[in-house]
PDB file of C-alpha atoms in Angstrom:
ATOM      1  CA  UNK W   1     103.465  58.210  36.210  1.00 69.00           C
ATOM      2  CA  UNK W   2     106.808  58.092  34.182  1.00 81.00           C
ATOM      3  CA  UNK W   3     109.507  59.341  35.362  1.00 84.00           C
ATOM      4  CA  UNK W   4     110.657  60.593  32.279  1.00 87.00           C
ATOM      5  CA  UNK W   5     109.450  64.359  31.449  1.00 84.00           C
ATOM      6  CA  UNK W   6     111.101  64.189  27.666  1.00 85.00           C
ATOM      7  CA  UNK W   7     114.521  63.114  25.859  1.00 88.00           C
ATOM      8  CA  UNK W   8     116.803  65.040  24.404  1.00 90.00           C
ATOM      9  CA  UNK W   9     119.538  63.595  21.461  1.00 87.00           C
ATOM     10  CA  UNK W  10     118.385  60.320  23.374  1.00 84.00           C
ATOM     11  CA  UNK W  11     118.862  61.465  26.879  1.00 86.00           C
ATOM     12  CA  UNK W  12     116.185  61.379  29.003  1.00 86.00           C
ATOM     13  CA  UNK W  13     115.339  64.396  31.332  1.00 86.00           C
ATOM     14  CA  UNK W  14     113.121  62.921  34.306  1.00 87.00           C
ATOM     15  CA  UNK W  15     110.244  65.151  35.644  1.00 90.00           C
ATOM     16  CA  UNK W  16     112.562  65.050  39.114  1.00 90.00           C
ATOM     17  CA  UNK W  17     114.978  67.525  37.736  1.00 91.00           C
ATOM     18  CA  UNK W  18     112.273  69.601  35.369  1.00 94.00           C
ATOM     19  CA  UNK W  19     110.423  69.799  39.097  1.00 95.00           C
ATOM     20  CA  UNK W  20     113.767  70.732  41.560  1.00 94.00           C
ATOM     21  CA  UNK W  21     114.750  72.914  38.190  1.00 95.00           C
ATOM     22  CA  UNK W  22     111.299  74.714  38.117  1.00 97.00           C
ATOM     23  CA  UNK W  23     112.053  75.678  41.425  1.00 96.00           C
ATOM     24  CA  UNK W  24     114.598  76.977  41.889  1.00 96.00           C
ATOM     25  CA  UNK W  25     114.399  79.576  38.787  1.00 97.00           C
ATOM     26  CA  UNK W  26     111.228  80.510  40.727  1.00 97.00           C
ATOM     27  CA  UNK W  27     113.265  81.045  43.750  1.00 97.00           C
ATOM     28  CA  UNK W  28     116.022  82.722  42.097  1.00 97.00           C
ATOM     29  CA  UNK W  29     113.227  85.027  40.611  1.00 97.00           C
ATOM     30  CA  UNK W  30     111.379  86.009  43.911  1.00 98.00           C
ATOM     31  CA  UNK W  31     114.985  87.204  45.539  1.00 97.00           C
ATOM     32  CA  UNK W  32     115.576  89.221  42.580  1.00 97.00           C
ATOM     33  CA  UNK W  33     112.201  91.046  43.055  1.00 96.00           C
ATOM     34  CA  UNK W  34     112.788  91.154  46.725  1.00 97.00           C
ATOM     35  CA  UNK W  35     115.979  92.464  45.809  1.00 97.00           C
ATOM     36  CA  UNK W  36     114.741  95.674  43.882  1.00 96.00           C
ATOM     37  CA  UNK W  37     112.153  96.011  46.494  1.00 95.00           C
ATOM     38  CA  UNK W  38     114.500  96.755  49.431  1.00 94.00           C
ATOM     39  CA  UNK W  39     117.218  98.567  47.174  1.00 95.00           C
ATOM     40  CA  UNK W  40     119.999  95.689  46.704  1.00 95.00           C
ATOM     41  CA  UNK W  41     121.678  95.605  43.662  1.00 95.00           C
ATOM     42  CA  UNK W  42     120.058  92.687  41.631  1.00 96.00           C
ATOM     43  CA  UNK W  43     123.080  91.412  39.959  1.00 96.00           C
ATOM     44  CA  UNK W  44     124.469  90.948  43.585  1.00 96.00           C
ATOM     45  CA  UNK W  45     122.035  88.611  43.708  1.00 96.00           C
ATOM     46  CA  UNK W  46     122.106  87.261  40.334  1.00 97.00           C
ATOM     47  CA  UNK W  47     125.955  86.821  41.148  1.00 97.00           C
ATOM     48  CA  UNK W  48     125.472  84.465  44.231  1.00 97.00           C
ATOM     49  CA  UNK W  49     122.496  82.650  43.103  1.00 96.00           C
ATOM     50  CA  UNK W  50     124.668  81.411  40.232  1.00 96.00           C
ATOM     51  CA  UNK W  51     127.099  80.496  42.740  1.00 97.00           C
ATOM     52  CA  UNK W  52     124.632  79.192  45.186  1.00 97.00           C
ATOM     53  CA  UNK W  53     122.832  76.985  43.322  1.00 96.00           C
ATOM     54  CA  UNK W  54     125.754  74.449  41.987  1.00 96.00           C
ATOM     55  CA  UNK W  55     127.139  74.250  45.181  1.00 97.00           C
ATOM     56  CA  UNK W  56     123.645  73.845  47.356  1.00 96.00           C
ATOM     57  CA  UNK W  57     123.021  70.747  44.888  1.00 95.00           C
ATOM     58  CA  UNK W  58     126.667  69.406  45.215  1.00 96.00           C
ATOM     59  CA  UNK W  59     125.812  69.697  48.619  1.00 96.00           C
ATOM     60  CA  UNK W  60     123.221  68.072  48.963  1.00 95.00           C
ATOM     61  CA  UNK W  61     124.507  64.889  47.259  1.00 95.00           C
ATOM     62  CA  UNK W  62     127.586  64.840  49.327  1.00 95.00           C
ATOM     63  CA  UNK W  63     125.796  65.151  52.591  1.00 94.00           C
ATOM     64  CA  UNK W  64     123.654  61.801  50.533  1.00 93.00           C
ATOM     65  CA  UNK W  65     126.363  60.130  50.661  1.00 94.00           C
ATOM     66  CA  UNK W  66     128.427  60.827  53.472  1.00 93.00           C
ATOM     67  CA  UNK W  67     124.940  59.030  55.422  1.00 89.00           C
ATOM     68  CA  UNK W  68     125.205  56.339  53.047  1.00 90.00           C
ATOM     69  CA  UNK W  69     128.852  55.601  52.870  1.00 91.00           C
ATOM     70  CA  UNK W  70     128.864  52.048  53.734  1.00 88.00           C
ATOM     71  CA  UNK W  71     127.257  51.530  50.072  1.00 89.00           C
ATOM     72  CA  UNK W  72     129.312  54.671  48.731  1.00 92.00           C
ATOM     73  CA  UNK W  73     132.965  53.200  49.978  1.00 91.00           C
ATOM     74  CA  UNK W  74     132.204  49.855  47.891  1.00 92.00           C
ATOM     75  CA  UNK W  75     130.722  52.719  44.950  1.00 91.00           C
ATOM     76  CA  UNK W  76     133.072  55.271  44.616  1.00 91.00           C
ATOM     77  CA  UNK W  77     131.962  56.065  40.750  1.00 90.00           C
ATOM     78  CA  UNK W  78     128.741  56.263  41.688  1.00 91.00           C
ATOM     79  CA  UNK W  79     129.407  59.462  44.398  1.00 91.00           C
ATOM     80  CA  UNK W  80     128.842  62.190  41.510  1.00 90.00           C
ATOM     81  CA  UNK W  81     126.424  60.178  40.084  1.00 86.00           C
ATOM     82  CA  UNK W  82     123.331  62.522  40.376  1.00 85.00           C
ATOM     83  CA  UNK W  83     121.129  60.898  37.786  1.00 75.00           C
ATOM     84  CA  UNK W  84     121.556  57.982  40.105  1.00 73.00           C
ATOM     85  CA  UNK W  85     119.193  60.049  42.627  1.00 76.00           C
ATOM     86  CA  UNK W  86     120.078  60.675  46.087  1.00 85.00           C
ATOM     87  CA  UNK W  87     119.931  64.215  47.525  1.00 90.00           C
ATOM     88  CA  UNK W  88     119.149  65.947  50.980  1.00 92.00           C
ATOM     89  CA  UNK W  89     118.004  69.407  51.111  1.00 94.00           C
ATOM     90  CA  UNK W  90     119.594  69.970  54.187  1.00 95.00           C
ATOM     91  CA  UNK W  91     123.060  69.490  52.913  1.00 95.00           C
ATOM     92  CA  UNK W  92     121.837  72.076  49.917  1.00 96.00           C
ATOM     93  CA  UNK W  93     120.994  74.607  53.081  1.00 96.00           C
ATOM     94  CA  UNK W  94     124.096  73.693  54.541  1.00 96.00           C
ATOM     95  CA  UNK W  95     126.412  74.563  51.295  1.00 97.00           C
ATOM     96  CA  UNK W  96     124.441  77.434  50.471  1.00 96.00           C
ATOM     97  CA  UNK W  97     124.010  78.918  53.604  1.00 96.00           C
ATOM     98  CA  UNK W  98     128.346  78.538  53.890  1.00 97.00           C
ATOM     99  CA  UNK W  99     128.612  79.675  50.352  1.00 98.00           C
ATOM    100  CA  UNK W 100     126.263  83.182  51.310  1.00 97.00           C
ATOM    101  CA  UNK W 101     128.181  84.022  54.038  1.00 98.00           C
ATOM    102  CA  UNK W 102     131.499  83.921  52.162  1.00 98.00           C
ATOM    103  CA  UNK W 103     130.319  85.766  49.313  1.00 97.00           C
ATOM    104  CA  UNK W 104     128.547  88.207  51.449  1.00 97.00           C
ATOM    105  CA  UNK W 105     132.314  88.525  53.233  1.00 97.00           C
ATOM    106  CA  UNK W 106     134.393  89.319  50.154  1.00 97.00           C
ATOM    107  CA  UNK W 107     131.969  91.391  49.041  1.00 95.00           C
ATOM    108  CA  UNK W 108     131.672  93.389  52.511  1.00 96.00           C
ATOM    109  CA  UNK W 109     128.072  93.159  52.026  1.00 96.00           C
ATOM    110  CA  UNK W 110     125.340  92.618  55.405  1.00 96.00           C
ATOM    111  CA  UNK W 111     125.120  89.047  55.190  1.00 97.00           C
ATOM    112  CA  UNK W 112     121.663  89.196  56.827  1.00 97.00           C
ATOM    113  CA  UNK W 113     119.814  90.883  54.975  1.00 96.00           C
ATOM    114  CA  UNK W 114     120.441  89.393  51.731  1.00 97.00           C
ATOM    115  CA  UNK W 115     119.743  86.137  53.666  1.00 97.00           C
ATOM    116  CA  UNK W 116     116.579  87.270  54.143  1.00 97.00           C
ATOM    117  CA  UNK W 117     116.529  88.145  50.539  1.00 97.00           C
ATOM    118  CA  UNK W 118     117.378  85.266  49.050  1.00 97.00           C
ATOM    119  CA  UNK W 119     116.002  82.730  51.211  1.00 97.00           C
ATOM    120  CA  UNK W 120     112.562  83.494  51.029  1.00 97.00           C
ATOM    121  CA  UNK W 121     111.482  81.928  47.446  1.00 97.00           C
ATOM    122  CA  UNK W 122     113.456  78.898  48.911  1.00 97.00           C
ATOM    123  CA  UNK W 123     110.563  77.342  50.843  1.00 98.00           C
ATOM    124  CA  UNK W 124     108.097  77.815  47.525  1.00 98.00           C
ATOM    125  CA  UNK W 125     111.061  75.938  45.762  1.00 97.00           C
ATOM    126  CA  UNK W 126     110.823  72.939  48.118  1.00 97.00           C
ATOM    127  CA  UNK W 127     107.082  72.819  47.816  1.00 97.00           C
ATOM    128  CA  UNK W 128     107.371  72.670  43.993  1.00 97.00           C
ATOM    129  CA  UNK W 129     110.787  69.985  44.380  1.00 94.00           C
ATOM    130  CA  UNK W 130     108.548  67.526  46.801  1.00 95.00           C
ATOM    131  CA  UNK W 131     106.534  66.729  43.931  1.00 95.00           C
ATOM    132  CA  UNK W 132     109.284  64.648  42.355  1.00 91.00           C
ATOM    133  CA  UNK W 133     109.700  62.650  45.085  1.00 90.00           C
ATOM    134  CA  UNK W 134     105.486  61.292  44.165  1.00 92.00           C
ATOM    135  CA  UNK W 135     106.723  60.728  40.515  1.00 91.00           C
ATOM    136  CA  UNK W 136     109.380  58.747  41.735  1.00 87.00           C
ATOM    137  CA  UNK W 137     107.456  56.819  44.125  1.00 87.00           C
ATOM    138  CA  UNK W 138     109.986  57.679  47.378  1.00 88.00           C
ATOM    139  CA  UNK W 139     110.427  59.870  50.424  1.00 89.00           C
ATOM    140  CA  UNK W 140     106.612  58.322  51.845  1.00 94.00           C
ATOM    141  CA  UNK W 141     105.593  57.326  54.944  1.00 96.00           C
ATOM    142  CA  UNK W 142     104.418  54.140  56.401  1.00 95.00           C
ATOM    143  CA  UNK W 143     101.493  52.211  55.701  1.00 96.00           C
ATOM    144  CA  UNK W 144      98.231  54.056  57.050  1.00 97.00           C
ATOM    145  CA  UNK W 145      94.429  53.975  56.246  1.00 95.00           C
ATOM    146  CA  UNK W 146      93.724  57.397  56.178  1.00 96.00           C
ATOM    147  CA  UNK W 147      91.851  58.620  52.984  1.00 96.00           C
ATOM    148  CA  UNK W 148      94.358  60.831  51.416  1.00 96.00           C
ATOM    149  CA  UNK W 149      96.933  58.007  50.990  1.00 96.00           C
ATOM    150  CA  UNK W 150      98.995  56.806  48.304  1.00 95.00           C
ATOM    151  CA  UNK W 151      99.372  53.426  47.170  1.00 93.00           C
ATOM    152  CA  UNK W 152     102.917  52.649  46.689  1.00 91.00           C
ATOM    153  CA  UNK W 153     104.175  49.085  45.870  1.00 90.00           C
ATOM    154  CA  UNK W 154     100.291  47.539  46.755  1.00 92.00           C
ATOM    155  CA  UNK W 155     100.426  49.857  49.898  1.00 94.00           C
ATOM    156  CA  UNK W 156      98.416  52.053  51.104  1.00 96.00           C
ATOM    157  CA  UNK W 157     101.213  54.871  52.934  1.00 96.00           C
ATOM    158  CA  UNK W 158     101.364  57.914  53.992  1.00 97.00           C
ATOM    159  CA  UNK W 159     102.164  61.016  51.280  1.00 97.00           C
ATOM    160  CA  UNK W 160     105.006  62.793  53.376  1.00 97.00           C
ATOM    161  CA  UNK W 161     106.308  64.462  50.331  1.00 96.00           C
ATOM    162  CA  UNK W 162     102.538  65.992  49.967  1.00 97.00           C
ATOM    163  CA  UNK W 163     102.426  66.474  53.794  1.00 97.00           C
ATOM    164  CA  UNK W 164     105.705  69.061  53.228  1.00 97.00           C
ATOM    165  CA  UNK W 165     104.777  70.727  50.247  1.00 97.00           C
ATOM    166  CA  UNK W 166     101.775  71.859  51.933  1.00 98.00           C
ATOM    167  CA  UNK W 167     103.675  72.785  54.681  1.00 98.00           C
ATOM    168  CA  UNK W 168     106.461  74.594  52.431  1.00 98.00           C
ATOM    169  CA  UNK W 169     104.008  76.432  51.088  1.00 98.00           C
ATOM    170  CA  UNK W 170     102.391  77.944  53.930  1.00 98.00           C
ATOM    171  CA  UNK W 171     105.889  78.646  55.246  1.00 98.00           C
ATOM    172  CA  UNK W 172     106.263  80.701  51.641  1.00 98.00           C
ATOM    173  CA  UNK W 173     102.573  82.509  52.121  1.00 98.00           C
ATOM    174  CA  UNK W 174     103.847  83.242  55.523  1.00 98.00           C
ATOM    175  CA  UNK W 175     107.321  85.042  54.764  1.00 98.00           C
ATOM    176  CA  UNK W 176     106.001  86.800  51.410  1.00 97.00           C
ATOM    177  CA  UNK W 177     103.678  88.600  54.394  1.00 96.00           C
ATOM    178  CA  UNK W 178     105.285  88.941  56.924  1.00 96.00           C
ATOM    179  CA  UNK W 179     108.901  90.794  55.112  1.00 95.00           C
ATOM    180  CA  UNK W 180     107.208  94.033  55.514  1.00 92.00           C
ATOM    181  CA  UNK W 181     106.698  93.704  58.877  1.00 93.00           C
ATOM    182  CA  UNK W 182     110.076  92.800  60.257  1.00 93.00           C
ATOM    183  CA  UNK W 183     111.818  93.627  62.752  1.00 93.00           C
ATOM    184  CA  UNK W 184     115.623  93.396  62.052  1.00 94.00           C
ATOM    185  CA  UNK W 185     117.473  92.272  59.471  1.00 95.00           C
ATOM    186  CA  UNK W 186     118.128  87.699  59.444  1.00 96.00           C
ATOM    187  CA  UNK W 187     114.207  87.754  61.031  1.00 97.00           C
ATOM    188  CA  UNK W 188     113.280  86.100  57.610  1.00 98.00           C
ATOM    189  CA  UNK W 189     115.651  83.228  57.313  1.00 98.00           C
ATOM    190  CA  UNK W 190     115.441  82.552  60.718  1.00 98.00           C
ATOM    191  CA  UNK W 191     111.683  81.667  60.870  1.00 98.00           C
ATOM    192  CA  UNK W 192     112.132  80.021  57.790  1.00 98.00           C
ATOM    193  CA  UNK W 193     114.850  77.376  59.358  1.00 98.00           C
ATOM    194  CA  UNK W 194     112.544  77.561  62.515  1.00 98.00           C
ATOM    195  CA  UNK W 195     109.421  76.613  61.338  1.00 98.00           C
ATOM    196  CA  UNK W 196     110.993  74.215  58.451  1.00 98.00           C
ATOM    197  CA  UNK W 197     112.494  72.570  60.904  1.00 98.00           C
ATOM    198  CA  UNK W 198     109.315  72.427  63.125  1.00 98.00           C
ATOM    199  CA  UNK W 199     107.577  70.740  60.140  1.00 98.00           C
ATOM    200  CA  UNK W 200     110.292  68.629  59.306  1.00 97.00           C
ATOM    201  CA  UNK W 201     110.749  66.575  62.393  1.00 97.00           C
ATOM    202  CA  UNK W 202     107.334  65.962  62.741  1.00 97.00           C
ATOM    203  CA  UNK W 203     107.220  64.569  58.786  1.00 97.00           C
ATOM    204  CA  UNK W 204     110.361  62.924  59.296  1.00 96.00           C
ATOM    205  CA  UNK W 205     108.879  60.951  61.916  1.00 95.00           C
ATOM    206  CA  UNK W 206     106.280  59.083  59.506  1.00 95.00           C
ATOM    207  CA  UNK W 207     109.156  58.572  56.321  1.00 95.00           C
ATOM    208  CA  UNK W 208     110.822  55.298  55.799  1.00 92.00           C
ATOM    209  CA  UNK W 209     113.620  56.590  54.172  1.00 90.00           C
ATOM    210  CA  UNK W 210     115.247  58.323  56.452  1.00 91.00           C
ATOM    211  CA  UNK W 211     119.081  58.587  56.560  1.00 89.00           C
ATOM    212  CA  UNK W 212     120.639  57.677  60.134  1.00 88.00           C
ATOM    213  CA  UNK W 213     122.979  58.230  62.471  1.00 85.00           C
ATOM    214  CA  UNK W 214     122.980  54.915  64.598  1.00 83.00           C
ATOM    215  CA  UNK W 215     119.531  54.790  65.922  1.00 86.00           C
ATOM    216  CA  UNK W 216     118.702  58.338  65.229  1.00 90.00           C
ATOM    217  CA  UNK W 217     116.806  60.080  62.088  1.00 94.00           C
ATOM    218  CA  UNK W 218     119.727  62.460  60.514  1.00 94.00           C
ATOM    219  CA  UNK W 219     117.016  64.942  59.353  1.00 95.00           C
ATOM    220  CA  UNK W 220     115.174  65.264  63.005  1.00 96.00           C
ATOM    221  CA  UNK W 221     118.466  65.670  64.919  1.00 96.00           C
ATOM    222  CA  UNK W 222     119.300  68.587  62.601  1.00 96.00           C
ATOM    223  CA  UNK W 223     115.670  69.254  62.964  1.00 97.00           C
ATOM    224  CA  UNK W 224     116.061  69.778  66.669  1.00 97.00           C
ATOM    225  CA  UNK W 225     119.238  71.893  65.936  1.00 97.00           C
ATOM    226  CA  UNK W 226     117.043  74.242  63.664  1.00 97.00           C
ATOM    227  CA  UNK W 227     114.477  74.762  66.094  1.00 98.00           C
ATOM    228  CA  UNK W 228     116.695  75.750  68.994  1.00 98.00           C
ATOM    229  CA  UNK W 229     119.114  77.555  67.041  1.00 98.00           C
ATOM    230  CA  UNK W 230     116.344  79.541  65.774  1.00 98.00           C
ATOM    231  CA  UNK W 231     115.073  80.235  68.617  1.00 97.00           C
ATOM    232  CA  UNK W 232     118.130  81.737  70.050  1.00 97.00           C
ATOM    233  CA  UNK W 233     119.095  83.931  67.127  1.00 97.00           C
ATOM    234  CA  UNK W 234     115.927  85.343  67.412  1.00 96.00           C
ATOM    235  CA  UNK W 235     115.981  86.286  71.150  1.00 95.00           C
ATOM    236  CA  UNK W 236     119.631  87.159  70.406  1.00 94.00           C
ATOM    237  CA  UNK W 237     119.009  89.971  67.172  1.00 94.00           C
ATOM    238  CA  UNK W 238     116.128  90.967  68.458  1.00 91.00           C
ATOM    239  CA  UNK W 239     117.886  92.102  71.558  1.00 86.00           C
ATOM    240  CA  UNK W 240     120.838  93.685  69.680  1.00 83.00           C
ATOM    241  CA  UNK W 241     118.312  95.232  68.022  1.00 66.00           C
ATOM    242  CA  UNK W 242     119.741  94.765  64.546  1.00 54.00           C
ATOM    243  CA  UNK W 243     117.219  97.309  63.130  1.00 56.00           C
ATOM    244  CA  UNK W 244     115.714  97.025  59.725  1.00 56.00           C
ATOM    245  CA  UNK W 245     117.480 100.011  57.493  1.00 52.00           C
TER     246      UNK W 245
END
């Protein structure tokens, strides 16, 4: 498939962006909606996501190349060069994450519960993103005979990117659920970074691309981090009983 969506005044626009672009209006939508729902001003929201968003995908390139600086120190022009392609979402969770919980700050507003506000379109904005990486023929797994792969390069390999959007997306069904039912206020964005991480390391495990950290897979050691941080914030707010309001 070309990786070209359209061009405009001779610039082409590649389906990777229209994908990771799609997204993240639809995320950006969903908080507002979850916003009115539990009585938060929406142009709070409004106000951060257009903060958010630049600095989750600046993010996300830096933390790219910080894992790849041995090619980056010899290509310093090509750093900010997006179009280039290079991105990890968890440096975009990182920076965003950071950039809520100032915002939330100055604003003297419970940084918890609009967590749990805004992070729950985020996993349906992943599922939607992973598709870009099929167009473009990258984040797959090894080679591998079961039926549903993908033939990449003459090989048949594993479809990781698939493998997470599915899993994204149950992670989204799960959430748009289960917000009624909570328990305290940051019970949303921690089982999202819970059980994304839980998916992750597992689908990290099969990719070829992974970024490292000497013999280690970046993405499964934050993985790890993910799962047991999770795990204690939620043992920890659910005993100070940080009641939903």
């Amino acid at each position: 498939m070309d990786r070209v969506a359209f061009s405009i005044f001779g610039i082409d626009v590649m389906w990777y962006g229209v994908l990771m672009a799609t997204g993240m209006i639809l995320g950006t939508l969903i908080a507002l909606k979850e916003a009115k729902r539990v009585g938060i001003k929406e142009d709070d929201v409004l106000d951060l996501a257009i903060i958010a968003i630049p600095i989750g995908l600046l993010s996300a390139r830096l933390y790219y190349v910080i894992f790849n600086w041995e090619y980056y120190s010899q290509n310093t022009s090509q750093i900010l060069n997006f179009r280039g392609g290079g991105m990890a979402i968890h440096g975009a969770l990182i920076g965003g994450i950071l950039t809520g919980y100032i915002f939330t700050r100055i604003k003297k507003m419970n940084f918890l519960k609009i967590a749990d506000i805004v992070i729950i379109g985020m996993p349906l904005a992943q599922a939607i993103g992973r598709w870009g990486n099929f167009i473009n023929g990258e984040a797959h797994g090894g080679p591998t005979n079961l039926p549903w792969a993908i033939v990449v390069d003459g090989v048949k390999v594993h479809p990781t990117f698939l493998y997470e959007s599915i899993w994204d997306l149950g992670i989204f069904i799960f959430l748009w659920i289960f917000r009624n039912k909570k328990q305290y206020e940051g019970q949303i964005i921690v089982y999202y970074v819970t059980l994304y991480s839980l998916g992750r390391f597992f689908i990290e495990g099969l990719r070829t691309d992974s970024l490292m950290i000497g013999p280690l897979r970046m993405a499964q050691v934050i993985s790890l981090i993910g799962v047991v941080g999770g795990i204690v914030a939620h043992i920890y707010l659910s005993k100070r009983k940080n009641k939903v309001k």
